[in-house]
XYZ file of C-alpha atoms in Angstrom:
735
model
C 45.876 89.414 95.754
C 44.790 90.193 99.304
C 47.293 87.746 100.680
C 50.017 89.270 98.446
C 49.276 92.787 99.665
C 49.147 91.591 103.229
C 52.514 89.893 102.836
C 54.003 93.031 101.343
C 52.606 95.133 104.149
C 53.924 92.717 106.732
C 57.365 92.676 105.089
C 57.393 96.472 104.941
C 56.456 96.761 108.616
C 59.169 94.264 109.567
C 61.763 96.205 107.526
C 60.675 99.480 109.149
C 60.918 98.017 112.642
C 64.341 96.603 111.845
C 65.437 100.012 110.581
C 64.290 101.717 113.773
C 66.044 99.033 115.834
C 69.285 99.384 113.858
C 69.022 95.875 112.417
C 68.081 96.480 108.771
C 70.763 95.092 106.450
C 69.176 96.547 103.305
C 68.361 100.237 104.002
C 68.181 101.042 100.282
C 65.347 98.549 99.981
C 63.241 100.822 102.183
C 64.684 104.351 102.127
C 65.063 106.819 99.282
C 62.923 106.914 96.113
C 60.828 103.879 95.110
C 57.778 103.116 93.051
C 54.592 101.869 94.692
C 51.737 100.901 92.409
C 52.971 103.187 89.656
C 53.431 106.178 91.958
C 56.664 107.512 93.330
C 57.267 107.201 97.051
C 60.123 108.667 99.082
C 61.021 107.493 102.562
C 63.557 108.903 105.011
C 64.479 107.940 108.532
C 65.037 110.939 110.785
C 64.523 109.858 114.425
C 63.850 112.854 116.659
C 62.643 115.113 113.858
C 59.434 117.133 114.417
C 58.570 117.141 110.706
C 60.117 116.507 107.290
C 59.307 118.134 103.948
C 60.375 117.056 100.501
C 61.668 120.030 98.477
C 61.183 119.406 94.777
C 63.509 120.700 92.083
C 61.181 123.553 91.182
C 60.981 124.694 94.819
C 57.623 123.101 95.648
C 57.518 121.554 99.112
C 55.569 118.415 99.951
C 54.947 117.475 103.580
C 56.070 113.945 104.478
C 53.929 111.853 106.771
C 55.212 110.185 109.897
C 54.985 106.478 109.346
C 53.310 104.570 112.182
C 55.389 101.501 111.291
C 58.463 103.004 112.980
C 59.112 106.231 114.958
C 61.280 108.552 112.846
C 60.235 107.098 109.498
C 58.648 109.644 107.115
C 57.235 109.120 103.632
C 55.257 110.818 100.869
C 53.778 109.818 97.500
C 54.227 111.842 94.325
C 52.959 111.499 90.855
C 56.277 112.392 89.234
C 59.607 112.444 91.073
C 62.669 114.338 89.890
C 65.571 115.723 91.919
C 64.673 116.588 95.472
C 66.041 117.572 98.874
C 64.892 116.926 102.397
C 63.993 119.763 104.772
C 64.142 118.458 108.334
C 62.572 120.334 111.226
C 64.371 119.602 114.490
C 63.436 120.958 117.890
C 65.684 124.017 117.600
C 66.598 124.301 113.926
C 65.715 123.446 110.326
C 68.230 121.522 108.226
C 68.059 120.917 104.466
C 70.027 118.053 102.915
C 70.276 115.853 99.852
C 69.074 112.351 100.491
C 71.929 109.789 100.848
C 69.528 107.074 99.717
C 68.759 108.773 96.403
C 72.153 107.761 94.983
C 72.780 104.530 93.135
C 75.574 102.011 93.341
C 78.863 103.744 94.024
C 81.893 101.454 93.773
C 82.970 100.139 90.410
C 82.635 96.390 89.897
C 86.184 96.328 88.545
C 87.558 97.726 91.855
C 85.559 95.196 93.832
C 86.772 92.340 91.687
C 90.408 93.434 91.903
C 90.089 93.806 95.678
C 88.579 90.353 96.066
C 91.279 88.909 93.824
C 94.119 90.212 95.991
C 95.586 92.504 93.346
C 94.193 95.958 94.178
C 97.049 98.362 94.821
C 95.103 101.631 95.219
C 92.460 100.977 97.882
C 93.435 104.226 99.597
C 91.676 106.056 96.757
C 88.766 103.645 96.595
C 87.744 102.564 100.095
C 87.621 104.629 103.273
C 86.280 108.196 103.181
C 86.498 109.933 99.806
C 85.331 113.535 99.415
C 83.773 113.815 95.960
C 81.003 115.260 93.835
C 78.289 112.951 92.573
C 75.645 114.289 90.181
C 76.541 117.837 91.146
C 76.311 117.154 94.898
C 79.346 117.494 97.180
C 79.783 114.971 99.925
C 81.826 112.015 101.145
C 81.701 108.460 99.876
C 82.371 105.814 102.517
C 83.332 102.200 101.852
C 84.488 99.444 104.194
C 85.023 95.686 104.003
C 82.926 93.735 106.519
C 81.564 90.627 104.743
C 80.120 88.921 107.806
C 78.293 91.950 109.254
C 74.524 92.108 109.468
C 74.548 95.889 109.274
C 77.229 98.606 108.917
C 76.619 102.305 109.507
C 78.702 105.463 109.302
C 78.582 107.370 112.562
C 80.017 110.720 113.541
C 79.321 114.178 114.897
C 77.081 114.775 111.869
C 74.542 112.185 113.061
C 75.129 112.255 116.834
C 76.984 108.918 116.531
C 73.650 107.210 115.992
C 74.140 104.050 113.937
C 70.466 103.989 112.881
C 70.785 107.170 110.801
C 73.269 106.199 108.073
C 73.212 102.451 107.443
C 75.191 101.413 104.349
C 74.449 99.381 101.249
C 76.190 95.989 101.050
C 77.870 94.949 97.824
C 77.499 91.283 98.536
C 79.760 90.154 95.706
C 82.732 91.558 97.650
C 81.422 91.966 101.208
C 81.942 95.731 100.922
C 79.555 98.325 102.380
C 79.166 101.754 100.770
C 77.298 105.036 101.308
C 77.528 108.571 99.934
C 76.595 111.218 102.529
C 75.908 114.589 100.902
C 77.110 117.766 102.581
C 80.003 116.255 104.509
C 83.468 117.614 103.928
C 87.073 117.276 105.080
C 87.541 117.516 108.834
C 84.534 115.375 109.847
C 85.146 112.766 112.536
C 83.664 109.334 111.887
C 83.730 105.623 112.643
C 81.860 102.530 111.507
C 79.201 100.952 113.680
C 78.982 97.245 112.898
C 76.260 94.785 113.874
C 77.898 91.369 113.839
C 76.271 87.985 113.804
C 76.224 87.974 117.614
C 75.474 91.592 118.378
C 76.768 95.142 118.212
C 80.552 95.556 118.134
C 82.642 98.420 119.540
C 82.691 101.260 117.035
C 85.526 100.705 114.578
C 87.996 103.205 113.165
C 88.303 103.196 109.384
C 91.119 100.787 108.353
C 91.844 103.037 105.362
C 91.449 106.461 106.915
C 93.989 109.034 105.798
C 93.891 110.818 109.157
C 92.751 110.278 112.739
C 92.390 111.932 116.101
C 95.228 112.215 118.566
C 95.399 109.093 120.761
C 93.847 108.082 123.082
C 90.889 109.407 121.027
C 90.334 107.047 118.122
C 87.933 108.510 115.542
C 88.947 108.653 111.904
C 88.953 112.015 110.114
C 87.870 112.793 106.564
C 90.756 114.263 104.544
C 90.612 116.161 101.276
C 92.308 113.987 98.659
C 93.433 116.813 96.410
C 97.012 116.286 95.232
C 99.773 117.968 97.238
C 101.730 120.531 95.216
C 105.161 118.924 95.096
C 108.375 120.677 94.166
C 110.649 117.603 94.032
C 110.259 116.824 90.326
C 114.035 116.771 89.728
C 114.573 114.383 92.653
C 111.846 111.994 91.561
C 113.012 112.010 87.938
C 116.588 111.269 88.963
C 115.416 108.509 91.289
C 113.423 106.905 88.503
C 116.392 107.087 86.119
C 118.915 105.677 88.574
C 116.583 102.910 89.742
C 117.563 100.980 92.853
C 121.198 101.970 92.365
C 123.344 99.581 94.387
C 126.447 101.502 93.274
C 125.406 104.663 95.100
C 126.423 105.690 98.598
C 123.691 105.166 101.179
C 124.195 106.356 104.734
C 120.946 106.283 106.707
C 120.131 108.254 109.853
C 117.428 106.314 111.704
C 115.086 108.649 113.598
C 112.332 108.341 116.158
C 110.610 111.607 115.354
C 109.149 112.138 118.810
C 112.404 111.860 120.774
C 115.054 113.281 118.439
C 114.558 116.678 120.019
C 111.786 118.057 122.218
C 110.235 121.534 121.873
C 110.642 124.143 124.584
C 107.169 125.671 124.445
C 104.741 125.148 127.316
C 102.394 122.265 126.689
C 104.332 121.089 123.641
C 105.382 117.465 123.635
C 106.902 116.812 120.180
C 108.242 118.788 117.267
C 105.747 118.999 114.422
C 106.691 118.221 110.831
C 107.295 121.877 109.948
C 109.592 122.226 112.966
C 111.420 119.027 112.029
C 111.808 120.486 108.559
C 113.543 123.490 110.065
C 115.771 121.540 112.462
C 116.215 117.903 111.470
C 116.807 118.352 107.748
C 119.693 120.874 108.094
C 121.262 118.669 110.755
C 121.105 115.521 108.609
C 122.465 117.401 105.620
C 125.342 118.855 107.649
C 126.170 115.389 109.005
C 126.366 114.025 105.460
C 123.713 111.327 105.722
C 121.996 110.495 102.432
C 118.695 109.248 103.890
C 116.463 109.637 106.917
C 114.691 106.478 108.043
C 111.682 107.128 110.252
C 110.550 104.645 112.842
C 106.891 103.986 111.994
C 104.817 107.146 111.865
C 101.780 105.160 110.751
C 98.915 105.667 113.196
C 99.530 103.833 116.477
C 97.556 104.072 119.702
C 100.470 103.642 122.141
C 103.614 105.758 121.918
C 105.598 103.207 123.878
C 105.371 100.818 120.935
C 107.574 103.290 118.980
C 105.092 102.850 116.136
C 105.621 99.126 115.670
C 102.047 98.275 116.689
C 100.125 100.380 114.173
C 96.362 100.469 113.700
C 96.157 102.914 110.793
C 98.293 101.771 107.859
C 97.130 104.711 105.718
C 97.270 107.579 108.259
C 100.284 109.494 109.569
C 100.490 109.738 113.348
C 98.618 112.970 114.190
C 101.036 114.024 116.965
C 103.325 115.600 114.357
C 100.736 117.461 112.294
C 98.481 116.936 109.310
C 99.070 114.638 106.339
C 99.845 117.744 104.268
C 102.513 118.736 106.806
C 104.144 115.320 106.444
C 104.142 115.753 102.676
C 105.836 119.168 103.120
C 108.534 117.490 105.231
C 109.259 114.856 102.584
C 109.259 117.514 99.850
C 111.752 119.585 101.819
C 113.978 116.540 102.353
C 114.081 115.923 98.633
C 114.894 119.536 97.863
C 117.778 119.221 100.337
C 119.021 116.067 98.563
C 117.929 113.674 101.320
C 115.889 110.526 100.747
C 113.160 109.458 103.147
C 112.538 105.847 104.191
C 109.715 104.633 106.440
C 109.563 101.637 108.719
C 106.380 99.789 107.672
C 104.738 96.986 109.629
C 102.710 94.444 107.597
C 103.439 91.500 109.904
C 101.041 92.088 112.767
C 98.667 94.552 114.446
C 97.471 95.281 118.027
C 94.247 93.990 119.502
C 92.650 97.345 120.379
C 88.853 97.071 120.220
C 88.465 99.990 117.782
C 90.989 98.498 115.350
C 91.156 95.545 112.984
C 90.724 92.785 115.529
C 87.578 90.742 114.711
C 86.565 93.707 112.606
C 83.118 92.418 111.625
C 82.780 90.054 114.542
C 84.910 87.397 112.867
C 88.617 86.852 112.269
C 88.750 88.961 109.143
C 92.254 90.442 108.841
C 93.775 87.860 111.176
C 93.733 84.063 111.432
C 91.022 82.516 113.563
C 93.396 79.924 115.067
C 95.855 81.509 117.525
C 98.492 79.017 116.437
C 98.568 80.975 113.175
C 97.154 84.304 114.204
C 98.639 85.458 117.511
C 102.124 86.704 118.397
C 102.754 85.928 122.016
C 105.972 87.973 122.037
C 104.149 91.173 121.188
C 100.523 90.367 122.094
C 99.502 91.161 118.551
C 97.505 89.532 115.762
C 99.096 88.176 112.567
C 97.700 89.167 109.197
C 96.171 86.359 107.175
C 98.404 86.600 104.109
C 96.452 83.848 102.393
C 93.319 86.002 102.201
C 93.085 87.974 98.954
C 91.431 90.994 100.498
C 94.142 91.251 103.177
C 96.824 91.185 100.525
C 95.042 94.003 98.668
C 94.825 95.992 101.916
C 98.557 95.639 102.673
C 99.677 96.105 99.094
C 97.656 99.305 98.822
C 99.101 100.596 102.083
C 102.651 100.224 100.790
C 101.787 102.003 97.507
C 99.896 104.706 99.431
C 103.030 105.788 101.293
C 105.311 105.543 98.290
C 102.997 107.364 95.888
C 100.931 109.730 98.029
C 103.933 110.906 100.085
C 106.782 110.333 97.569
C 108.678 108.189 100.063
C 111.882 106.680 98.695
C 111.418 103.295 100.241
C 109.986 101.118 102.979
C 111.913 99.140 105.541
C 109.650 96.116 106.110
C 109.634 95.217 109.783
C 109.797 91.716 111.249
C 110.117 89.853 107.936
C 111.430 86.749 109.733
C 108.198 86.522 111.721
C 106.292 86.536 108.439
C 108.395 83.878 106.731
C 108.204 81.142 109.383
C 105.073 79.585 110.817
C 107.018 78.444 113.883
C 108.535 81.853 114.575
C 109.029 82.082 118.365
C 106.857 78.970 118.886
C 107.610 75.613 120.442
C 106.829 72.250 118.919
C 103.088 71.673 118.788
C 102.294 75.398 118.976
C 102.167 76.035 115.226
C 100.443 74.671 112.160
C 102.646 73.357 109.296
C 102.078 74.509 105.737
C 100.358 72.306 103.161
C 103.598 70.423 102.577
C 104.255 69.898 106.263
C 106.966 72.538 106.432
C 107.578 75.577 108.608
C 107.666 78.131 105.811
C 104.733 80.536 105.537
C 104.072 80.063 101.853
C 101.289 82.660 101.757
C 103.573 85.301 103.270
C 106.313 84.452 100.783
C 103.835 84.878 97.935
C 102.679 88.218 99.332
C 106.230 89.565 99.744
C 107.073 88.646 96.191
C 103.866 90.291 94.957
C 104.621 93.367 97.060
C 108.164 93.822 95.801
C 107.223 93.133 92.173
C 104.420 95.691 92.350
C 106.569 98.376 94.002
C 109.331 97.901 91.418
C 106.766 98.333 88.621
C 104.700 101.182 90.051
C 107.325 103.215 91.939
C 110.570 103.399 89.903
C 113.610 103.673 92.111
C 111.803 103.086 95.406
C 113.659 100.808 97.816
C 112.260 97.828 99.688
C 114.405 96.859 102.666
C 113.937 93.701 104.726
C 114.564 93.440 108.423
C 115.215 89.716 108.172
C 117.318 88.066 110.856
C 117.655 84.512 109.590
C 119.521 82.800 106.755
C 116.494 82.715 104.408
C 118.093 82.439 100.951
C 117.653 85.060 98.242
C 115.979 87.856 100.201
C 117.394 90.427 97.779
C 117.440 88.161 94.745
C 114.985 88.774 91.871
C 111.562 87.191 92.165
C 111.913 85.591 88.736
C 114.927 83.623 90.021
C 113.185 82.474 93.182
C 114.137 85.351 95.476
C 111.917 87.601 97.543
C 112.736 90.677 95.471
C 113.847 93.106 98.203
C 116.361 95.850 97.350
C 118.357 95.400 100.579
C 118.480 93.283 103.683
C 119.667 94.336 107.129
C 122.842 92.400 107.969
C 121.849 91.349 111.465
C 124.603 88.722 111.672
C 127.325 91.302 111.030
C 125.818 93.573 113.645
C 125.623 90.884 116.353
C 129.135 89.521 115.678
C 130.926 92.857 115.539
C 129.141 94.338 118.554
C 129.987 91.232 120.569
C 133.634 91.576 119.517
C 133.986 95.296 120.208
C 132.266 94.868 123.566
C 135.026 92.506 124.761
C 137.936 93.722 126.789
C 140.831 94.051 124.300
C 142.846 91.458 126.194
C 140.193 88.896 125.247
C 139.634 89.970 121.633
C 142.213 87.595 120.180
C 139.876 84.726 121.170
C 137.022 86.351 119.225
C 139.138 87.405 116.230
C 137.048 85.526 113.642
C 133.882 87.453 114.514
C 135.190 90.464 112.588
C 136.162 88.298 109.626
C 133.118 86.031 109.530
C 130.776 88.576 107.939
C 132.954 88.659 104.807
C 132.194 84.979 104.139
C 128.600 85.904 103.185
C 128.920 89.671 102.621
C 128.217 89.342 98.907
C 125.377 86.817 99.059
C 122.802 89.611 99.421
C 122.551 93.364 99.041
C 123.245 94.345 102.641
C 122.760 97.315 104.928
C 124.917 97.369 108.057
C 122.524 98.426 110.853
C 123.320 99.923 114.214
C 119.631 100.443 114.874
C 117.396 101.479 117.738
C 117.094 97.836 118.799
C 120.749 97.869 119.870
C 120.365 100.720 122.375
C 117.288 99.682 124.347
C 116.034 97.058 126.812
C 119.088 97.127 129.016
C 121.640 96.805 126.224
C 122.977 100.284 126.937
C 124.115 102.886 124.420
C 126.825 102.177 121.860
C 129.307 104.066 124.051
C 128.069 102.218 127.136
C 128.839 98.873 125.464
C 132.480 99.734 124.967
C 134.982 98.368 127.512
C 137.679 100.154 129.464
C 138.033 103.577 130.989
C 136.435 106.700 129.538
C 139.232 107.373 127.029
C 139.219 103.760 125.822
C 135.442 103.653 125.442
C 135.452 106.675 123.135
C 138.452 105.342 121.200
C 136.774 101.958 120.802
C 133.609 103.553 119.485
C 135.488 105.746 117.009
C 137.504 102.792 115.713
C 134.388 100.672 115.384
C 132.410 103.304 113.480
C 135.260 103.864 110.995
C 135.561 100.098 110.521
C 131.831 99.984 109.776
C 131.999 102.800 107.241
C 134.886 101.061 105.425
C 133.186 97.637 105.437
C 131.146 96.514 102.390
C 127.454 97.350 102.797
C 125.296 100.447 103.071
C 125.238 102.144 106.489
C 122.545 102.817 109.082
C 123.060 104.572 112.404
C 120.311 105.251 114.943
C 120.120 108.808 116.205
C 122.328 109.493 119.211
C 125.038 107.125 118.051
C 126.752 110.035 116.361
C 126.755 111.897 119.687
C 128.284 108.955 121.578
C 125.287 109.271 123.859
C 126.057 107.803 127.242
C 122.587 106.724 128.249
C 120.315 104.155 126.646
C 117.686 105.580 124.306
C 114.353 106.399 125.945
C 111.379 107.167 123.699
C 109.920 109.623 126.213
C 112.980 111.853 126.323
C 115.274 113.397 123.768
C 118.869 112.971 122.630
C 121.539 114.194 124.993
C 122.387 117.300 123.002
C 124.145 118.834 126.003
C 126.832 116.138 125.700
C 128.243 117.982 122.697
C 129.796 120.496 125.076
C 132.270 117.704 125.901
C 135.091 117.488 123.286
C 134.979 113.674 123.359
C 131.298 113.552 122.384
C 131.749 116.354 119.852
C 134.723 114.439 118.451
C 132.617 111.376 117.691
C 130.050 113.609 115.947
C 132.838 115.204 113.900
C 134.131 111.741 112.975
C 130.722 110.555 111.737
C 130.383 113.739 109.686
C 133.805 113.161 108.120
C 133.140 109.457 107.545
C 129.971 110.278 105.618
C 131.793 112.773 103.449
C 134.610 110.350 102.701
C 132.193 107.476 102.083
C 130.114 109.504 99.631
C 133.164 111.056 97.971
C 135.263 107.939 97.411
C 133.652 105.525 94.918
C 135.814 102.649 96.199
C 133.814 102.711 99.457
C 130.398 102.276 97.861
C 130.525 101.536 94.161
C 130.631 97.722 94.131
C 129.450 96.967 97.652
C 127.763 93.701 96.775
C 130.505 92.240 94.584
C 133.531 90.386 95.942
C 135.950 92.109 93.555
C 135.398 95.324 95.521
C 137.017 93.878 98.675
C 140.389 92.297 99.423
C 141.748 91.148 102.776
C 145.307 92.304 103.471
C 145.523 91.143 107.073
C 142.836 88.970 108.592
C 144.922 86.586 110.673
C 146.786 88.785 113.139
C 144.805 87.668 116.161
C 147.737 88.194 118.487
C 147.704 91.941 117.841
C 143.970 92.280 117.021
C 144.927 94.056 113.795
C 142.864 93.872 110.585
C 143.577 95.409 107.210
C 141.725 95.324 103.888
C 141.270 97.453 100.844
C 138.229 98.547 98.864
C 138.201 99.242 95.151
C 135.716 100.467 92.565
C 134.987 100.094 88.857
C 138.191 100.432 86.832
C 141.718 101.545 87.596
C 140.711 105.214 87.620
C 138.972 104.681 90.970
C 141.445 105.175 93.791
C 141.496 102.230 96.246
C 141.062 102.807 99.981
C 142.951 100.841 102.623
C 141.465 100.368 106.083
C 143.647 99.346 109.053
C 142.131 98.607 112.451
C 144.095 98.249 115.670
C 141.617 96.969 118.234
C 144.028 97.006 121.213
C 145.166 99.959 123.340
C 148.791 99.180 122.312
C 150.387 101.449 119.645
C 152.027 99.553 116.773
C 155.172 101.162 115.292
C 156.523 100.341 111.816
C 153.638 98.003 111.026
C 153.871 96.893 107.389
C 150.703 96.642 105.288
C 150.549 95.462 101.678
C 149.397 98.024 99.100
C 148.141 97.539 95.532
C 149.642 100.783 94.181
C 152.823 102.836 94.385
C 152.885 106.487 95.323
C 151.549 108.516 98.190
C 148.663 107.256 100.303
C 146.837 110.012 102.137
C 145.661 109.325 105.666
C 142.172 110.686 105.162
C 140.728 109.295 108.431
C 142.612 108.649 111.636
C 140.183 108.008 114.460
C 142.916 108.923 116.953
C 143.120 112.460 115.563
C 142.795 115.242 118.055
C 139.946 116.557 115.871
C 137.946 113.515 116.939
C 139.012 113.508 120.595
C 142.050 111.232 120.190
C 145.704 111.414 121.231
C 146.879 112.511 117.758
C 149.236 109.640 117.075
C 149.455 108.824 113.406
C 151.336 109.148 110.150
C 151.585 112.911 109.574
C 148.862 112.915 106.949
C 150.054 109.950 104.879
C 152.895 107.719 103.748
C 154.727 106.835 100.539
C 154.394 103.242 99.342
C 157.659 101.370 99.100
C 158.531 98.714 96.533
C 158.519 95.917 99.086
C 155.895 93.270 98.347
C 153.696 92.278 101.293
C 150.420 90.486 101.905
C 150.156 89.494 98.252
C 150.559 93.048 97.013
C 153.427 94.535 94.953
C 153.979 97.470 97.367
C 153.660 98.130 101.078
C 153.092 100.899 103.575
C 154.973 101.154 106.866
C 152.543 102.646 109.349
C 152.186 103.770 112.911
C 148.969 102.298 114.260
C 147.552 104.393 117.101
C 145.912 102.580 120.011
C 142.274 101.547 119.516
C 142.073 103.158 116.116
C 141.109 102.792 112.508
C 143.065 104.403 109.701
C 141.641 104.960 106.223
C 144.172 105.753 103.484
C 143.387 106.749 99.878
C 145.798 106.116 97.052
C 147.057 109.166 95.187
C 146.409 111.571 98.073
């Protein structure tokens, strides 16, 4: 018996010393209420306190004794212990709190099991910092995954960033640490202090925080999780009914929120969400775009990454305002009839010390082997898609944005880098999959799980892949072996057509097939035609700057190219500034060249894009059966000598008026040029990019032409047209 008591005393002293040293991995084994020989004992660790009293439920106070086993450790014995509080006497004040170590197990075993199994899709409302009431006590519940840590603590202003004060309980079955801290509320700054197997790590931001400080500060911030009061019920109901409607018009305005427009106020650097609501939404609506796509506004430490190296996959970038302000912006977009898409980055993350890198001292979110886990192109770490907990983390992030903020879809960045183990690697610099191949089978499984879950949980939400290779079935259903995305960016079309239009017209006949080639595979996937931010940076120049010839020809080229794009099968995406024919390359630290609109040529391109959007949305033939070959017919695809192309678009049924597009990609006018037509009657010239309204020379067809009963190009009728130089004409049957 003596030896047993001695062993217990020795173990207690060792635990107390470890607590004082910040090395105790089981604080609940020592702190809070316990029984000792049939009596109740309460212990609390308050380093620096002058005295501590236990305040019983009836108001009685019991002094707690300083424990000689460890400075700051106080304890008292009671015959009968009910509810209590701790009254702490500091040097200058007295503070009364509920005891964090008086609360039992917090996280549900079902949540932990689902997380460990890779199928949890709501970690944003389970892990991280959750304001809540437990047993009538308000506070914040913290939870974080760190399975290889020896000790994890919550630190913040509330405990002087002292990791000894609030060590957490480990739920060993899942490697998750938890703690409820009474009295905390929204607005508190916090991080996690983690003792790894080889020592103390840099303090870590919460991977699932809903908000954070402005960079370069890096603390997470507790956010009230009360539901935002939405007013977009009609929009969300219609979206759910229509599903992922491929027959709808979709014209996307891609926006870098920081550099679209800068504020004028002193000390202001970016427009906040409420200011963007007042300025961006009316502009997008006036221009006729159906959607805004935001470059990543997930928390990122370096603005120069444009958001593509995020550290907080659950927190909006704080530069633009609070999470509630972002929700107001999305709500206002929906009330204006505009969808909101977000660029989302599940492929990789930066190596910042306060982020996910070696989060608990081991390769947790990333691969340990750099041949699998490091992107040399971007100096980032690759998520370990084969780890169940990582899949739960990423899956929950996607659902968080779609559900918490009512976003209408995610554009998944860098999908090609996820699909291939040898992406941007030489022979010998990558590890084959279990079959010896280059495919990343774990990433494929994750993407299929992601898209299946989103389709089930978020009716009508879009999942868009930035995928630059010929991977088959990106937008095909998962059940038929596809990846299950709604749309894929057509990078091949973009590269081919930009190369063509950038050639001097005298050389275009040699590149004639580049315009036609995209139609060979145009219906193999559900495509979006992207003229994105990537095409106007890194020395590529602006869209206008890529056009050949003198100033007049450059503007004419750009107008003709944009109208060709809007007539071509596929949804549309244009990066901000393209509609202004901005002369300079995009710079994230500036703003768009709004002053250019004082020039009629720039204003003309803007007017053209506005009119193209209205025509595109108003004519079903231009969007209704985008992904089906019966919606497209070549009329002229072989006139390389004149660099002329013609095709027509049609919709469902004869009641939908077809639209003919004719492109003359030389500066030579073509008189009496015959084009086949599928219908008799008048064909209205609804777009002529050479119109004076758009900055052109006003050559054209006086508003339209009458079809004549002369068969041509496999059609029963024909139109005899004047083709202006460097122009695209769009004609609608029936006028």
